[in-house]
Amino acid sequence: MKAKCPKCRNEAVVDEEMTKVGCSHCGFSSSYESYLETMKGIAQNMSDDYQANLDKSGF
């Protein structure tokens, strides 16, 4: 299965057992559970940044 690398943003790969995520572009490697937590944090940061920009713009 394909995934997005949290380190370089290129395509990473999840192994067939859904236990490891690896990126051949930058060498990122992680357990699947740790990868999900990392991506959850990235998504939360993106959401917070978007909300902060909306608050500044007056919407």
PDB file of C-alpha atoms in Angstrom:
ATOM      1  CA  MET A   1       0.000   0.000   0.000  1.00  0.00           C
ATOM      2  CA  LYS A   2       1.189   3.513  -0.740  1.00  0.00           C
ATOM      3  CA  ALA A   3       1.583   6.206   1.903  1.00  0.00           C
ATOM      4  CA  LYS A   4       3.008   9.721   2.133  1.00  0.00           C
ATOM      5  CA  CYS A   5       6.401  10.065   3.759  1.00  0.00           C
ATOM      6  CA  PRO A   6       6.218  12.489   6.700  1.00  0.00           C
ATOM      7  CA  LYS A   7       9.898  13.350   6.307  1.00  0.00           C
ATOM      8  CA  CYS A   8      10.263  14.174   2.582  1.00  0.00           C
ATOM      9  CA  ARG A   9       6.603  14.094   1.396  1.00  0.00           C
ATOM     10  CA  ASN A  10       7.404  11.600  -1.364  1.00  0.00           C
ATOM     11  CA  GLU A  11       5.702   8.233  -1.713  1.00  0.00           C
ATOM     12  CA  ALA A  12       6.385   5.727   1.052  1.00  0.00           C
ATOM     13  CA  VAL A  13       5.321   2.080   1.171  1.00  0.00           C
ATOM     14  CA  VAL A  14       3.455   0.138   3.852  1.00  0.00           C
ATOM     15  CA  ASP A  15       4.446  -3.526   3.997  1.00  0.00           C
ATOM     16  CA  GLU A  16       1.921  -6.309   3.367  1.00  0.00           C
ATOM     17  CA  GLU A  17       1.574  -7.079   7.081  1.00  0.00           C
ATOM     18  CA  MET A  18       0.730  -3.401   7.797  1.00  0.00           C
ATOM     19  CA  THR A  19       3.508  -3.269  10.392  1.00  0.00           C
ATOM     20  CA  LYS A  20       6.194  -1.075   8.782  1.00  0.00           C
ATOM     21  CA  VAL A  21       6.326   2.065   6.649  1.00  0.00           C
ATOM     22  CA  GLY A  22       9.412   2.905   4.621  1.00  0.00           C
ATOM     23  CA  CYS A  23      10.531   5.548   2.143  1.00  0.00           C
ATOM     24  CA  SER A  24      13.181   4.730  -0.436  1.00  0.00           C
ATOM     25  CA  HIS A  25      13.681   8.431  -1.212  1.00  0.00           C
ATOM     26  CA  CYS A  26      14.923   9.615   2.200  1.00  0.00           C
ATOM     27  CA  GLY A  27      15.328   6.408   4.204  1.00  0.00           C
ATOM     28  CA  PHE A  28      12.430   7.053   6.599  1.00  0.00           C
ATOM     29  CA  SER A  29      11.364   3.903   8.429  1.00  0.00           C
ATOM     30  CA  SER A  30       8.793   3.469  11.166  1.00  0.00           C
ATOM     31  CA  SER A  31       6.300   1.063  12.632  1.00  0.00           C
ATOM     32  CA  TYR A  32       2.834   1.527  11.167  1.00  0.00           C
ATOM     33  CA  GLU A  33       1.406   2.618  14.540  1.00  0.00           C
ATOM     34  CA  SER A  34       4.125   5.243  14.993  1.00  0.00           C
ATOM     35  CA  TYR A  35       3.580   6.414  11.410  1.00  0.00           C
ATOM     36  CA  LEU A  36      -0.135   6.942  12.091  1.00  0.00           C
ATOM     37  CA  GLU A  37       0.639   8.991  15.207  1.00  0.00           C
ATOM     38  CA  THR A  38       3.165  11.094  13.273  1.00  0.00           C
ATOM     39  CA  MET A  39       0.711  11.753  10.446  1.00  0.00           C
ATOM     40  CA  LYS A  40      -2.049  12.555  12.936  1.00  0.00           C
ATOM     41  CA  GLY A  41       0.218  15.197  14.475  1.00  0.00           C
ATOM     42  CA  ILE A  42       1.019  16.668  11.060  1.00  0.00           C
ATOM     43  CA  ALA A  43      -2.695  16.844  10.196  1.00  0.00           C
ATOM     44  CA  GLN A  44      -3.457  18.540  13.522  1.00  0.00           C
ATOM     45  CA  ASN A  45      -0.725  21.127  12.935  1.00  0.00           C
ATOM     46  CA  MET A  46      -2.093  21.838   9.454  1.00  0.00           C
ATOM     47  CA  SER A  47      -5.576  22.282  10.888  1.00  0.00           C
ATOM     48  CA  ASP A  48      -4.324  24.590  13.641  1.00  0.00           C
ATOM     49  CA  ASP A  49      -2.375  26.709  11.131  1.00  0.00           C
ATOM     50  CA  TYR A  50      -5.420  26.974   8.871  1.00  0.00           C
ATOM     51  CA  GLN A  51      -7.629  28.031  11.785  1.00  0.00           C
ATOM     52  CA  ALA A  52      -5.071  30.618  12.928  1.00  0.00           C
ATOM     53  CA  ASN A  53      -4.991  32.103   9.421  1.00  0.00           C
ATOM     54  CA  LEU A  54      -8.790  32.268   9.328  1.00  0.00           C
ATOM     55  CA  ASP A  55      -8.840  33.998  12.699  1.00  0.00           C
ATOM     56  CA  LYS A  56      -6.334  36.599  11.465  1.00  0.00           C
ATOM     57  CA  SER A  57      -8.300  37.266   8.283  1.00  0.00           C
ATOM     58  CA  GLY A  58     -11.531  38.002  10.138  1.00  0.00           C
ATOM     59  CA  PHE A  59     -13.678  35.188   8.729  1.00  0.00           C
TER      60      PHE A  59
END
